[in-house]
Short mmCIF file of C-alpha atoms in Angstrom, two decimals:
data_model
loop_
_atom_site.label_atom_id
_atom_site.label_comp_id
_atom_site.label_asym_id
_atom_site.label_seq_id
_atom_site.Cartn_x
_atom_site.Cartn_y
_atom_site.Cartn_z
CA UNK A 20 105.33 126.72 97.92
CA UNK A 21 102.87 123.41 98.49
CA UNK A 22 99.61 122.97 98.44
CA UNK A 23 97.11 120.88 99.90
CA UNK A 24 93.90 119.41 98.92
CA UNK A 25 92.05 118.32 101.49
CA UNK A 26 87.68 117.04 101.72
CA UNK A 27 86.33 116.12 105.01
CA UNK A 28 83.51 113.32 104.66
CA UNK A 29 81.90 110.93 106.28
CA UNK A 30 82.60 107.40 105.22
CA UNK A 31 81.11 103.68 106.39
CA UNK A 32 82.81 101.02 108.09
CA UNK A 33 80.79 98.09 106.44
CA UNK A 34 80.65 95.45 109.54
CA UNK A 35 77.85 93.02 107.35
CA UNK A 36 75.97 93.17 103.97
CA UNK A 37 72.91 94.69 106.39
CA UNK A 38 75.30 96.63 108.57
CA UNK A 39 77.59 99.57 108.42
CA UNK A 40 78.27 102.56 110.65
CA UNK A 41 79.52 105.96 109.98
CA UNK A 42 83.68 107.06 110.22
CA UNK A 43 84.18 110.56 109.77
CA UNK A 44 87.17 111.21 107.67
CA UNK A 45 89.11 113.75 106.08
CA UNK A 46 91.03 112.84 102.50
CA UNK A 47 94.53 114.78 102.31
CA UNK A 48 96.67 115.44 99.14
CA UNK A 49 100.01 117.44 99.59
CA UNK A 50 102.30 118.92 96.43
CA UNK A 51 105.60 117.97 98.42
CA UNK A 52 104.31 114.41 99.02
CA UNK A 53 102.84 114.35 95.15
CA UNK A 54 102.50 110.68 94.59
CA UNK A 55 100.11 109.69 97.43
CA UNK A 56 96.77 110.22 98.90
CA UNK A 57 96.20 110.04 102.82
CA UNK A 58 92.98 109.15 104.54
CA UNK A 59 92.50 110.08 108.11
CA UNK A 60 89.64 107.91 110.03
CA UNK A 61 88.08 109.56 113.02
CA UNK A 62 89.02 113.14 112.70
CA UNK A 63 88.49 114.91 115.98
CA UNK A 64 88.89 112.05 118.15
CA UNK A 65 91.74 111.12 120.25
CA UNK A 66 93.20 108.24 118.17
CA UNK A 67 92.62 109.50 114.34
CA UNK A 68 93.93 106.37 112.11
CA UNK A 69 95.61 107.77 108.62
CA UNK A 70 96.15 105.79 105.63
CA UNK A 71 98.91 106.43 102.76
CA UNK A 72 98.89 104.98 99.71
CA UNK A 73 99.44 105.90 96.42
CA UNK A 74 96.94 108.60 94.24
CA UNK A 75 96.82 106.81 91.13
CA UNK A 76 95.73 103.73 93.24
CA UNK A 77 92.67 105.69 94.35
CA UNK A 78 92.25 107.36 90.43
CA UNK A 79 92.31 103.69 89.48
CA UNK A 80 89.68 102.37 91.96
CA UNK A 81 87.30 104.47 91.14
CA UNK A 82 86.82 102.83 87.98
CA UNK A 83 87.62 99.29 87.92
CA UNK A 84 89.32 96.49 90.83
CA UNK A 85 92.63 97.19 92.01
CA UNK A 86 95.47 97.10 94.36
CA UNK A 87 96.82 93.88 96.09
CA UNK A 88 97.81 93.16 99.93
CA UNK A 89 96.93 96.07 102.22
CA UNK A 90 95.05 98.35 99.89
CA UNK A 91 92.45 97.21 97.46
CA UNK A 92 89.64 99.33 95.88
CA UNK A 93 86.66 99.01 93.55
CA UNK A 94 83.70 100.46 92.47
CA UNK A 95 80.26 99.18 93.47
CA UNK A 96 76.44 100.53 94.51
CA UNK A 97 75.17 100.94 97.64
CA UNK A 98 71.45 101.51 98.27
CA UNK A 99 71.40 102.50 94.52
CA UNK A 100 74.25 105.33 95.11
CA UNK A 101 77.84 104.93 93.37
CA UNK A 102 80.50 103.84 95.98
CA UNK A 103 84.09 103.03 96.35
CA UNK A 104 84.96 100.50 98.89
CA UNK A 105 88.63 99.75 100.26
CA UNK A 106 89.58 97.06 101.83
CA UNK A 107 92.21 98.03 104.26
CA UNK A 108 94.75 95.39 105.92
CA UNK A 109 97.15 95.80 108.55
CA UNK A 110 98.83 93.41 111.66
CA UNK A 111 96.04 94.88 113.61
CA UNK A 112 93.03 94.07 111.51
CA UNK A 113 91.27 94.48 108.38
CA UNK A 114 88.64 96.99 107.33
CA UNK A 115 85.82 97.55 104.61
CA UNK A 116 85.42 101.27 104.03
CA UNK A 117 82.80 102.39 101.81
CA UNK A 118 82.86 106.59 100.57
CA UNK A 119 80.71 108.06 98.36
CA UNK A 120 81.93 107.64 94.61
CA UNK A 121 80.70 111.55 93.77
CA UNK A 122 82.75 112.99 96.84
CA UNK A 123 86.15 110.98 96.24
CA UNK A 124 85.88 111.73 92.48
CA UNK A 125 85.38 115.46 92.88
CA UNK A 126 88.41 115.53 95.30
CA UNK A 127 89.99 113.49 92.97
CA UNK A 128 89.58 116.15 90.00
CA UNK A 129 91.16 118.79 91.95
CA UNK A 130 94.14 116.70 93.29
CA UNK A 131 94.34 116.00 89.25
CA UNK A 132 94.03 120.09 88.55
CA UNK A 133 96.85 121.00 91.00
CA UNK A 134 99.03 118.06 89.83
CA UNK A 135 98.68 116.63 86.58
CA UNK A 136 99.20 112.92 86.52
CA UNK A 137 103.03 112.72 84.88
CA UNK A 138 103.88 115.55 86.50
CA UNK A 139 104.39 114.24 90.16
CA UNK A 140 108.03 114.04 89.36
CA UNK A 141 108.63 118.02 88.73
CA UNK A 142 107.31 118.71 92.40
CA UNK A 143 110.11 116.36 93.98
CA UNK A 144 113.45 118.14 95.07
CA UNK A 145 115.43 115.30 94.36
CA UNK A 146 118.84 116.63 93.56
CA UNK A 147 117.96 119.62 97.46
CA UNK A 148 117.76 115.82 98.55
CA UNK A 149 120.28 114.25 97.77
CA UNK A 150 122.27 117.38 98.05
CA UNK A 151 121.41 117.69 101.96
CA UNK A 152 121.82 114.15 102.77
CA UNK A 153 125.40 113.91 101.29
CA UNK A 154 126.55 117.23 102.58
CA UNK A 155 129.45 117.33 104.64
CA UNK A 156 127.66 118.96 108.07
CA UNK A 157 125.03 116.57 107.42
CA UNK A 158 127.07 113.95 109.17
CA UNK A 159 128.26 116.17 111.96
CA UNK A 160 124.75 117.26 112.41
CA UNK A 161 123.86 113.28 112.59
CA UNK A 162 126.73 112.54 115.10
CA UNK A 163 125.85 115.50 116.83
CA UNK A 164 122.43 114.27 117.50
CA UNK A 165 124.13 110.52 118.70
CA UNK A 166 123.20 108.55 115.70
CA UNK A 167 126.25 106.49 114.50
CA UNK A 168 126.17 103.19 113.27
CA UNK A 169 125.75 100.10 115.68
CA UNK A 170 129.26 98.51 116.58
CA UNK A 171 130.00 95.94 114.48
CA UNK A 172 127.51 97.79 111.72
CA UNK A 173 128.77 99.05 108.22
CA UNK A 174 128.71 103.08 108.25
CA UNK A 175 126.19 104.19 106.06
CA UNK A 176 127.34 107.05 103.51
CA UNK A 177 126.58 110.16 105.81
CA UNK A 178 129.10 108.21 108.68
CA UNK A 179 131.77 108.06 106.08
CA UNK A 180 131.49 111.67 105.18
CA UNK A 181 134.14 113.54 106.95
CA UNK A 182 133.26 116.33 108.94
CA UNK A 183 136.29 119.54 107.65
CA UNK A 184 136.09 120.83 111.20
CA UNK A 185 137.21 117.44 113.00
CA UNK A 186 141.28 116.88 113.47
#
């Protein structure tokens, strides 16, 4: 069984030092996905953005600098109110998002409750996995479905799997 943590809230897109404008949002953490965090950016409306990056990226920003190319967060004050900002960066654009340091941490703490960091790894099904992608009607199911490799392409391991009903 999964669970999943979820806070709506309203964060800022920072435009200027003087300027900013609200984003409603909605922070999502699921047990079968363990190891990341996803943001959604204008819930309700007809093109909601989401954002997936890792937990302990967020866990980290909260207290000091980090990340690197698309996601980066820090800590900072706003207005004399705790923050965390991410700066988000993608083909389409780039985006300063600032959300309330109090909010994120409390979600935080119960993402942290439900799965304790070094624990991420016991809620994978890695061997159901691998199981299910090497299993012999996994193949038929694929061919079924019309994915084969390209001509001219290498078969990947679930093409080379013989199917035992096939001649």
């Amino acid at each position: 069984m999964h669970s999943v943590v979820e806070r709506e809230l309203e964060l800022r897109l920072v435009l200027s030092p003087e300027r900013s404008i609200p984003v409603p949002a909605r922070l999502v953490y699921r047990t079968d996905d363990p190891f990341a965090v996803h943001i959604t950016f204008h819930i309700g409306s007809a093109s909601p953005v989401t954002w997936t990056f890792a937990r302990e990226l967020l866990v980290e920003g909260v207290f000091r600098p980090c990340g690197q190319g698309d996601v980066r967060i820090w800590p900072s004050r706003a207005e004399g109110r705790s923050v965390v900002l991410m700066a988000l960066t993608s083909p389409d654009g780039e985006a300063l998002m600032e959300a309330p340091s109090v909010a994120v941490s409390a979600w935080l703490e119960r993402t942290l409750r439900v799965v304790p960091p070094g624990t991420e790894r016991d809620r994978l099904d890695v061997d159901g996995g691998l199981e299910e992608l090497l299993s012999p009607g996994r193949a038929h199911r694929l061919r079924a479905r019309g994915h084969s490799p390209a001509r001219g392409e290498a078969p990947g391991p679930a093409d080379e799997i013989a199917d035992p009903d096939e001649p």
